[in-house]
Amino acid sequence: MRGGCRRPRCHVRPGRRPGGGCRTGTPPTHAGFDYQIGGAYTPPSGVRVVSRDHEAAPAAGLYNICYVNAFQAQRGAEDQWDDDLLLRDASGNIVYDGEWEEAILDTRTADKRQRIAAKVGTWIDQCGDKGFQAVEPDNFDSFSRSKNLLDEADAQAYIKLLSTRAHADGMAIGQKNTVELAGNRVENGLDFAVAEECGEWEECGDYTADFGDNVIVIEYTAEGLSDACAQFADTLSIVQRDMDVSPKGSSTYVRETC
């Protein structure tokens, strides 16, 4: 059944407590949402769901989503990864996401996927231990920026490892962007969607076709917010943030809703 708060099937690993995914399922739909991955601050009044970086603490009393950069190294953090886990071109040069200057991780083989998932999995475990109810693994679509070295099959084989880990920790896990793979959400073990600029690109309906109302929309322009709200204000969780997702009090901070 689409819509509502579906409970993911969670198989808790021995020695770990059952986490929020088993207890509370996916994020509440059509709820006040705030995107705080650029820095945590007191959520505005009316917010029921918040997404924060895995190094932050969850917000008390809310549904908390834990952001992890799962498919790319953080900018300047190449030395935190085994050298062979950084994607390289035929000349041996690291392949970067040009917009964010982040090294793309090499998910081409089962061995590399397992090793990357082991590292990212420790972050997911930490999310569960802190009390987050769900995980948001970013850059699922890194294959589209990989100079054709990675493909959709690589990304999906890897994200299945992450969804298994999240569910074992008792948490739900979201699909970040990558609308072309939304139809495979069940096979990939993904429970809800976090869609950036689906209003801007007229893709929100493509997400709801597979995730129902379990879609969180983040826009970065007034036009995108207007388009998303015009069609989905009564059903989806929608917010506009500034591109840097700045904390409140910053000169670049923007947060608007429908």
Short mmCIF file of the C-alpha atoms (twelve columns), coordinates in Angstrom:
data_MODEL
# 
_entry.id   MODEL 
# 
loop_
_atom_site.group_PDB 
_atom_site.id 
_atom_site.type_symbol 
_atom_site.label_atom_id 
_atom_site.label_alt_id 
_atom_site.label_comp_id 
_atom_site.label_asym_id 
_atom_site.label_seq_id 
_atom_site.Cartn_x 
_atom_site.Cartn_y 
_atom_site.Cartn_z 
_atom_site.pdbx_PDB_model_num 
ATOM 1   C CA . MET A 1   0.000  0.000  0.000   1 
ATOM 2   C CA . ARG A 2   1.379  3.404  -0.951  1 
ATOM 3   C CA . GLY A 3   1.413  6.351  1.401   1 
ATOM 4   C CA . GLY A 4   1.235  6.424  5.185   1 
ATOM 5   C CA . CYS A 5   3.963  5.151  7.510   1 
ATOM 6   C CA . ARG A 6   5.139  1.772  6.270   1 
ATOM 7   C CA . ARG A 7   7.295  -0.259 8.605   1 
ATOM 8   C CA . PRO A 8   10.489 -1.599 7.009   1 
ATOM 9   C CA . ARG A 9   11.357 -5.205 7.666   1 
ATOM 10  C CA . CYS A 10  14.154 -4.959 10.216  1 
ATOM 11  C CA . HIS A 11  16.344 -7.841 11.321  1 
ATOM 12  C CA . VAL A 12  18.369 -6.535 14.214  1 
ATOM 13  C CA . ARG A 13  21.940 -7.753 14.428  1 
ATOM 14  C CA . PRO A 14  22.804 -9.722 17.575  1 
ATOM 15  C CA . GLY A 15  24.107 -7.505 20.348  1 
ATOM 16  C CA . ARG A 16  22.395 -4.354 19.064  1 
ATOM 17  C CA . ARG A 17  19.213 -2.754 20.291  1 
ATOM 18  C CA . PRO A 18  16.255 -2.534 17.906  1 
ATOM 19  C CA . GLY A 19  16.358 0.987  16.494  1 
ATOM 20  C CA . GLY A 20  13.798 3.536  15.374  1 
ATOM 21  C CA . GLY A 21  13.116 1.945  11.993  1 
ATOM 22  C CA . CYS A 22  11.469 -1.072 13.611  1 
ATOM 23  C CA . ARG A 23  9.550  1.049  16.085  1 
ATOM 24  C CA . THR A 24  8.457  4.009  13.990  1 
ATOM 25  C CA . GLY A 25  8.840  3.023  10.334  1 
ATOM 26  C CA . THR A 26  9.371  5.600  7.625   1 
ATOM 27  C CA . PRO A 27  9.246  9.364  8.269   1 
ATOM 28  C CA . PRO A 28  5.755  10.771 8.810   1 
ATOM 29  C CA . THR A 29  4.373  12.025 5.517   1 
ATOM 30  C CA . HIS A 30  3.203  15.571 4.751   1 
ATOM 31  C CA . ALA A 31  5.128  16.772 7.801   1 
ATOM 32  C CA . GLY A 32  7.141  19.856 8.636   1 
ATOM 33  C CA . PHE A 33  10.712 19.107 7.556   1 
ATOM 34  C CA . ASP A 34  14.063 20.800 7.994   1 
ATOM 35  C CA . TYR A 35  17.278 19.959 6.170   1 
ATOM 36  C CA . GLN A 36  20.201 20.626 8.507   1 
ATOM 37  C CA . ILE A 37  23.092 18.706 6.957   1 
ATOM 38  C CA . GLY A 38  25.191 21.885 6.807   1 
ATOM 39  C CA . GLY A 39  24.953 22.442 10.561  1 
ATOM 40  C CA . ALA A 40  22.497 21.619 13.335  1 
ATOM 41  C CA . TYR A 41  20.306 24.242 15.024  1 
ATOM 42  C CA . THR A 42  17.030 24.348 16.939  1 
ATOM 43  C CA . PRO A 43  14.349 23.199 14.475  1 
ATOM 44  C CA . PRO A 44  11.701 25.811 13.631  1 
ATOM 45  C CA . SER A 45  8.235  25.483 15.120  1 
ATOM 46  C CA . GLY A 46  6.114  22.896 13.336  1 
ATOM 47  C CA . VAL A 47  9.031  20.731 12.206  1 
ATOM 48  C CA . ARG A 48  8.494  17.020 12.849  1 
ATOM 49  C CA . VAL A 49  11.268 15.561 10.708  1 
ATOM 50  C CA . VAL A 50  14.873 16.709 10.474  1 
ATOM 51  C CA . SER A 51  17.917 15.436 8.569   1 
ATOM 52  C CA . ARG A 52  21.360 16.012 10.094  1 
ATOM 53  C CA . ASP A 53  24.910 14.889 9.393   1 
ATOM 54  C CA . HIS A 54  25.978 11.640 11.044  1 
ATOM 55  C CA . GLU A 55  28.460 13.535 13.213  1 
ATOM 56  C CA . ALA A 56  25.642 15.597 14.761  1 
ATOM 57  C CA . ALA A 57  23.217 14.593 17.504  1 
ATOM 58  C CA . PRO A 58  19.546 13.959 16.678  1 
ATOM 59  C CA . ALA A 59  16.931 16.560 17.599  1 
ATOM 60  C CA . ALA A 60  14.999 15.598 20.709  1 
ATOM 61  C CA . GLY A 61  11.413 14.517 20.183  1 
ATOM 62  C CA . LEU A 62  11.511 14.524 16.366  1 
ATOM 63  C CA . TYR A 63  11.919 11.934 13.634  1 
ATOM 64  C CA . ASN A 64  15.621 12.147 12.776  1 
ATOM 65  C CA . ILE A 65  17.288 11.158 9.512   1 
ATOM 66  C CA . CYS A 66  21.050 10.608 9.524   1 
ATOM 67  C CA . TYR A 67  22.960 11.917 6.497   1 
ATOM 68  C CA . VAL A 68  26.024 9.998  5.294   1 
ATOM 69  C CA . ASN A 69  28.091 10.709 2.182   1 
ATOM 70  C CA . ALA A 70  28.077 7.076  1.108   1 
ATOM 71  C CA . PHE A 71  29.248 7.103  -2.514  1 
ATOM 72  C CA . GLN A 72  31.902 9.854  -2.452  1 
ATOM 73  C CA . ALA A 73  34.685 10.946 -0.119  1 
ATOM 74  C CA . GLN A 74  34.195 14.249 1.616   1 
ATOM 75  C CA . ARG A 75  36.118 17.094 0.010   1 
ATOM 76  C CA . GLY A 76  39.782 16.779 0.982   1 
ATOM 77  C CA . ALA A 77  39.259 13.429 2.734   1 
ATOM 78  C CA . GLU A 78  40.877 11.190 0.130   1 
ATOM 79  C CA . ASP A 79  43.530 10.082 2.640   1 
ATOM 80  C CA . GLN A 80  40.807 8.616  4.851   1 
ATOM 81  C CA . TRP A 81  40.139 5.918  2.260   1 
ATOM 82  C CA . ASP A 82  42.278 3.042  0.975   1 
ATOM 83  C CA . ASP A 83  43.895 4.255  -2.216  1 
ATOM 84  C CA . ASP A 84  42.321 1.577  -4.400  1 
ATOM 85  C CA . LEU A 85  38.817 2.511  -3.230  1 
ATOM 86  C CA . LEU A 86  39.037 5.885  -4.966  1 
ATOM 87  C CA . LEU A 87  37.792 5.673  -8.547  1 
ATOM 88  C CA . ARG A 88  40.554 6.319  -11.080 1 
ATOM 89  C CA . ASP A 89  40.542 6.835  -14.826 1 
ATOM 90  C CA . ALA A 90  42.782 5.096  -17.366 1 
ATOM 91  C CA . SER A 91  45.615 7.522  -16.548 1 
ATOM 92  C CA . GLY A 92  45.416 6.739  -12.846 1 
ATOM 93  C CA . ASN A 93  43.868 10.073 -11.911 1 
ATOM 94  C CA . ILE A 94  41.168 10.209 -9.258  1 
ATOM 95  C CA . VAL A 95  37.723 10.871 -10.709 1 
ATOM 96  C CA . TYR A 96  35.946 13.720 -8.951  1 
ATOM 97  C CA . ASP A 97  32.428 15.025 -8.711  1 
ATOM 98  C CA . GLY A 98  33.234 18.316 -10.416 1 
ATOM 99  C CA . GLU A 99  30.606 20.410 -8.669  1 
ATOM 100 C CA . TRP A 100 31.513 19.432 -5.096  1 
ATOM 101 C CA . GLU A 101 35.175 18.428 -5.635  1 
ATOM 102 C CA . GLU A 102 34.596 15.075 -3.959  1 
ATOM 103 C CA . ALA A 103 36.444 11.920 -4.986  1 
ATOM 104 C CA . ILE A 104 34.059 9.251  -6.257  1 
ATOM 105 C CA . LEU A 105 34.334 5.834  -4.595  1 
ATOM 106 C CA . ASP A 106 35.009 2.774  -6.750  1 
ATOM 107 C CA . THR A 107 32.070 0.356  -6.472  1 
ATOM 108 C CA . ARG A 108 32.911 -1.755 -9.522  1 
ATOM 109 C CA . THR A 109 33.764 -5.008 -7.748  1 
ATOM 110 C CA . ALA A 110 32.102 -6.986 -4.982  1 
ATOM 111 C CA . ASP A 111 35.267 -6.799 -2.876  1 
ATOM 112 C CA . LYS A 112 35.454 -3.019 -3.106  1 
ATOM 113 C CA . ARG A 113 31.747 -2.633 -2.415  1 
ATOM 114 C CA . GLN A 114 32.096 -4.757 0.712   1 
ATOM 115 C CA . ARG A 115 35.076 -2.755 1.948   1 
ATOM 116 C CA . ILE A 116 33.394 0.609  1.308   1 
ATOM 117 C CA . ALA A 117 30.194 -0.621 2.939   1 
ATOM 118 C CA . ALA A 118 32.178 -1.767 5.979   1 
ATOM 119 C CA . LYS A 119 33.466 1.780  6.535   1 
ATOM 120 C CA . VAL A 120 30.181 3.518  5.799   1 
ATOM 121 C CA . GLY A 121 28.463 0.860  7.879   1 
ATOM 122 C CA . THR A 122 30.283 2.060  10.983  1 
ATOM 123 C CA . TRP A 123 28.709 5.499  10.410  1 
ATOM 124 C CA . ILE A 124 25.303 3.880  10.014  1 
ATOM 125 C CA . ASP A 125 25.834 1.986  13.273  1 
ATOM 126 C CA . GLN A 126 26.728 5.259  14.981  1 
ATOM 127 C CA . CYS A 127 23.520 6.815  13.649  1 
ATOM 128 C CA . GLY A 128 21.510 4.038  15.248  1 
ATOM 129 C CA . ASP A 129 23.408 4.258  18.519  1 
ATOM 130 C CA . LYS A 130 22.709 8.004  18.705  1 
ATOM 131 C CA . GLY A 131 18.989 7.479  18.252  1 
ATOM 132 C CA . PHE A 132 18.406 8.404  14.615  1 
ATOM 133 C CA . GLN A 133 15.415 6.638  13.066  1 
ATOM 134 C CA . ALA A 134 16.580 6.592  9.439   1 
ATOM 135 C CA . VAL A 135 19.600 6.953  7.156   1 
ATOM 136 C CA . GLU A 136 20.057 9.143  4.062   1 
ATOM 137 C CA . PRO A 137 22.990 7.811  1.991   1 
ATOM 138 C CA . ASP A 138 23.983 10.558 -0.438  1 
ATOM 139 C CA . ASN A 139 25.307 10.403 -4.011  1 
ATOM 140 C CA . PHE A 140 23.531 7.222  -5.096  1 
ATOM 141 C CA . ASP A 141 23.808 8.777  -8.567  1 
ATOM 142 C CA . SER A 142 27.619 9.081  -8.527  1 
ATOM 143 C CA . PHE A 143 27.747 6.700  -11.492 1 
ATOM 144 C CA . SER A 144 26.347 9.527  -13.626 1 
ATOM 145 C CA . ARG A 145 29.480 11.596 -12.853 1 
ATOM 146 C CA . SER A 146 31.999 8.764  -13.158 1 
ATOM 147 C CA . LYS A 147 33.118 9.255  -16.767 1 
ATOM 148 C CA . ASN A 148 31.203 6.046  -17.599 1 
ATOM 149 C CA . LEU A 149 33.421 3.976  -15.293 1 
ATOM 150 C CA . LEU A 150 30.518 3.082  -12.984 1 
ATOM 151 C CA . ASP A 151 26.982 2.071  -13.844 1 
ATOM 152 C CA . GLU A 152 23.574 1.650  -12.261 1 
ATOM 153 C CA . ALA A 153 24.231 -2.000 -11.420 1 
ATOM 154 C CA . ASP A 154 27.305 -1.039 -9.372  1 
ATOM 155 C CA . ALA A 155 25.339 1.553  -7.423  1 
ATOM 156 C CA . GLN A 156 22.440 -0.784 -6.723  1 
ATOM 157 C CA . ALA A 157 24.638 -3.693 -5.653  1 
ATOM 158 C CA . TYR A 158 26.340 -1.382 -3.169  1 
ATOM 159 C CA . ILE A 159 23.227 0.315  -1.806  1 
ATOM 160 C CA . LYS A 160 21.730 -3.097 -1.046  1 
ATOM 161 C CA . LEU A 161 24.600 -3.605 1.398   1 
ATOM 162 C CA . LEU A 162 23.765 -0.294 3.059   1 
ATOM 163 C CA . SER A 163 20.038 -1.003 3.262   1 
ATOM 164 C CA . THR A 164 20.784 -4.367 4.860   1 
ATOM 165 C CA . ARG A 165 23.037 -2.652 7.404   1 
ATOM 166 C CA . ALA A 166 20.503 0.070  8.207   1 
ATOM 167 C CA . HIS A 167 17.671 -2.408 8.656   1 
ATOM 168 C CA . ALA A 168 19.899 -4.583 10.844  1 
ATOM 169 C CA . ASP A 169 20.390 -1.506 13.044  1 
ATOM 170 C CA . GLY A 170 16.627 -0.998 13.207  1 
ATOM 171 C CA . MET A 171 16.496 2.050  10.933  1 
ATOM 172 C CA . ALA A 172 14.707 2.939  7.728   1 
ATOM 173 C CA . ILE A 173 16.818 4.011  4.744   1 
ATOM 174 C CA . GLY A 174 16.014 6.535  2.041   1 
ATOM 175 C CA . GLN A 175 16.787 6.783  -1.649  1 
ATOM 176 C CA . LYS A 176 18.530 10.085 -2.346  1 
ATOM 177 C CA . ASN A 177 17.625 11.457 -5.791  1 
ATOM 178 C CA . THR A 178 18.324 9.070  -8.738  1 
ATOM 179 C CA . VAL A 179 14.713 9.025  -9.882  1 
ATOM 180 C CA . GLU A 180 15.518 6.640  -12.730 1 
ATOM 181 C CA . LEU A 181 16.056 3.877  -10.164 1 
ATOM 182 C CA . ALA A 182 12.947 4.570  -8.071  1 
ATOM 183 C CA . GLY A 183 11.177 1.628  -9.696  1 
ATOM 184 C CA . ASN A 184 13.747 -0.694 -8.095  1 
ATOM 185 C CA . ARG A 185 13.210 0.624  -4.566  1 
ATOM 186 C CA . VAL A 186 11.868 -2.674 -3.168  1 
ATOM 187 C CA . GLU A 187 14.665 -4.747 -4.665  1 
ATOM 188 C CA . ASN A 188 17.185 -2.216 -3.364  1 
ATOM 189 C CA . GLY A 189 15.650 -2.216 0.113   1 
ATOM 190 C CA . LEU A 190 14.801 1.498  0.151   1 
ATOM 191 C CA . ASP A 191 11.935 2.737  2.299   1 
ATOM 192 C CA . PHE A 192 11.368 6.398  1.362   1 
ATOM 193 C CA . ALA A 193 12.821 9.041  -0.963  1 
ATOM 194 C CA . VAL A 194 14.697 12.293 -0.428  1 
ATOM 195 C CA . ALA A 195 14.314 14.223 -3.662  1 
ATOM 196 C CA . GLU A 196 16.268 17.394 -4.342  1 
ATOM 197 C CA . GLU A 197 14.801 19.798 -6.895  1 
ATOM 198 C CA . CYS A 198 12.081 17.450 -8.111  1 
ATOM 199 C CA . GLY A 199 9.828  20.505 -8.389  1 
ATOM 200 C CA . GLU A 200 12.459 22.343 -10.412 1 
ATOM 201 C CA . TRP A 201 12.846 19.389 -12.781 1 
ATOM 202 C CA . GLU A 202 9.184  18.250 -12.735 1 
ATOM 203 C CA . GLU A 203 10.104 14.855 -11.275 1 
ATOM 204 C CA . CYS A 204 8.158  14.745 -7.992  1 
ATOM 205 C CA . GLY A 205 5.402  12.674 -9.578  1 
ATOM 206 C CA . ASP A 206 7.971  10.145 -10.743 1 
ATOM 207 C CA . TYR A 207 9.032  9.634  -7.130  1 
ATOM 208 C CA . THR A 208 5.483  9.359  -5.805  1 
ATOM 209 C CA . ALA A 209 4.679  6.765  -8.469  1 
ATOM 210 C CA . ASP A 210 6.967  4.366  -6.609  1 
ATOM 211 C CA . PHE A 211 7.234  5.759  -3.060  1 
ATOM 212 C CA . GLY A 212 3.699  7.068  -2.626  1 
ATOM 213 C CA . ASP A 213 3.659  9.981  -0.199  1 
ATOM 214 C CA . ASN A 214 6.906  8.785  1.429   1 
ATOM 215 C CA . VAL A 215 8.849  11.510 -0.403  1 
ATOM 216 C CA . ILE A 216 10.723 14.415 1.176   1 
ATOM 217 C CA . VAL A 217 11.261 17.302 -1.239  1 
ATOM 218 C CA . ILE A 218 14.108 19.816 -0.963  1 
ATOM 219 C CA . GLU A 219 14.151 22.765 -3.344  1 
ATOM 220 C CA . TYR A 220 16.866 25.406 -3.683  1 
ATOM 221 C CA . THR A 221 15.005 28.071 -5.652  1 
ATOM 222 C CA . ALA A 222 11.726 29.929 -5.140  1 
ATOM 223 C CA . GLU A 223 10.545 28.687 -8.522  1 
ATOM 224 C CA . GLY A 224 11.240 25.079 -7.610  1 
ATOM 225 C CA . LEU A 225 9.408  25.489 -4.309  1 
ATOM 226 C CA . SER A 226 6.434  27.052 -6.084  1 
ATOM 227 C CA . ASP A 227 6.245  24.204 -8.589  1 
ATOM 228 C CA . ALA A 228 6.501  21.511 -5.905  1 
ATOM 229 C CA . CYS A 229 3.922  23.190 -3.693  1 
ATOM 230 C CA . ALA A 230 1.487  23.722 -6.562  1 
ATOM 231 C CA . GLN A 231 1.125  19.969 -7.026  1 
ATOM 232 C CA . PHE A 232 2.118  18.346 -3.748  1 
ATOM 233 C CA . ALA A 233 1.582  20.818 -0.886  1 
ATOM 234 C CA . ASP A 234 -1.215 18.656 0.547   1 
ATOM 235 C CA . THR A 235 0.624  15.339 0.408   1 
ATOM 236 C CA . LEU A 236 4.433  15.651 0.651   1 
ATOM 237 C CA . SER A 237 6.984  17.132 3.054   1 
ATOM 238 C CA . ILE A 238 8.476  20.115 1.174   1 
ATOM 239 C CA . VAL A 239 11.104 22.705 2.085   1 
ATOM 240 C CA . GLN A 240 13.316 25.241 0.341   1 
ATOM 241 C CA . ARG A 241 16.856 25.617 1.668   1 
ATOM 242 C CA . ASP A 242 19.890 27.582 0.537   1 
ATOM 243 C CA . MET A 243 22.346 25.643 -1.616  1 
ATOM 244 C CA . ASP A 244 24.903 25.423 1.210   1 
ATOM 245 C CA . VAL A 245 22.234 24.232 3.655   1 
ATOM 246 C CA . SER A 246 23.548 26.840 6.089   1 
ATOM 247 C CA . PRO A 247 22.634 26.809 9.790   1 
ATOM 248 C CA . LYS A 248 20.217 29.421 11.054  1 
ATOM 249 C CA . GLY A 249 22.000 32.673 11.808  1 
ATOM 250 C CA . SER A 250 24.252 32.407 8.769   1 
ATOM 251 C CA . SER A 251 24.117 35.236 6.223   1 
ATOM 252 C CA . THR A 252 23.231 32.708 3.514   1 
ATOM 253 C CA . TYR A 253 20.482 30.928 5.479   1 
ATOM 254 C CA . VAL A 254 17.225 30.353 3.599   1 
ATOM 255 C CA . ARG A 255 14.293 28.241 4.708   1 
ATOM 256 C CA . GLU A 256 10.827 28.485 3.188   1 
ATOM 257 C CA . THR A 257 7.864  26.135 3.034   1 
ATOM 258 C CA . CYS A 258 4.585  25.902 1.151   1 
# 
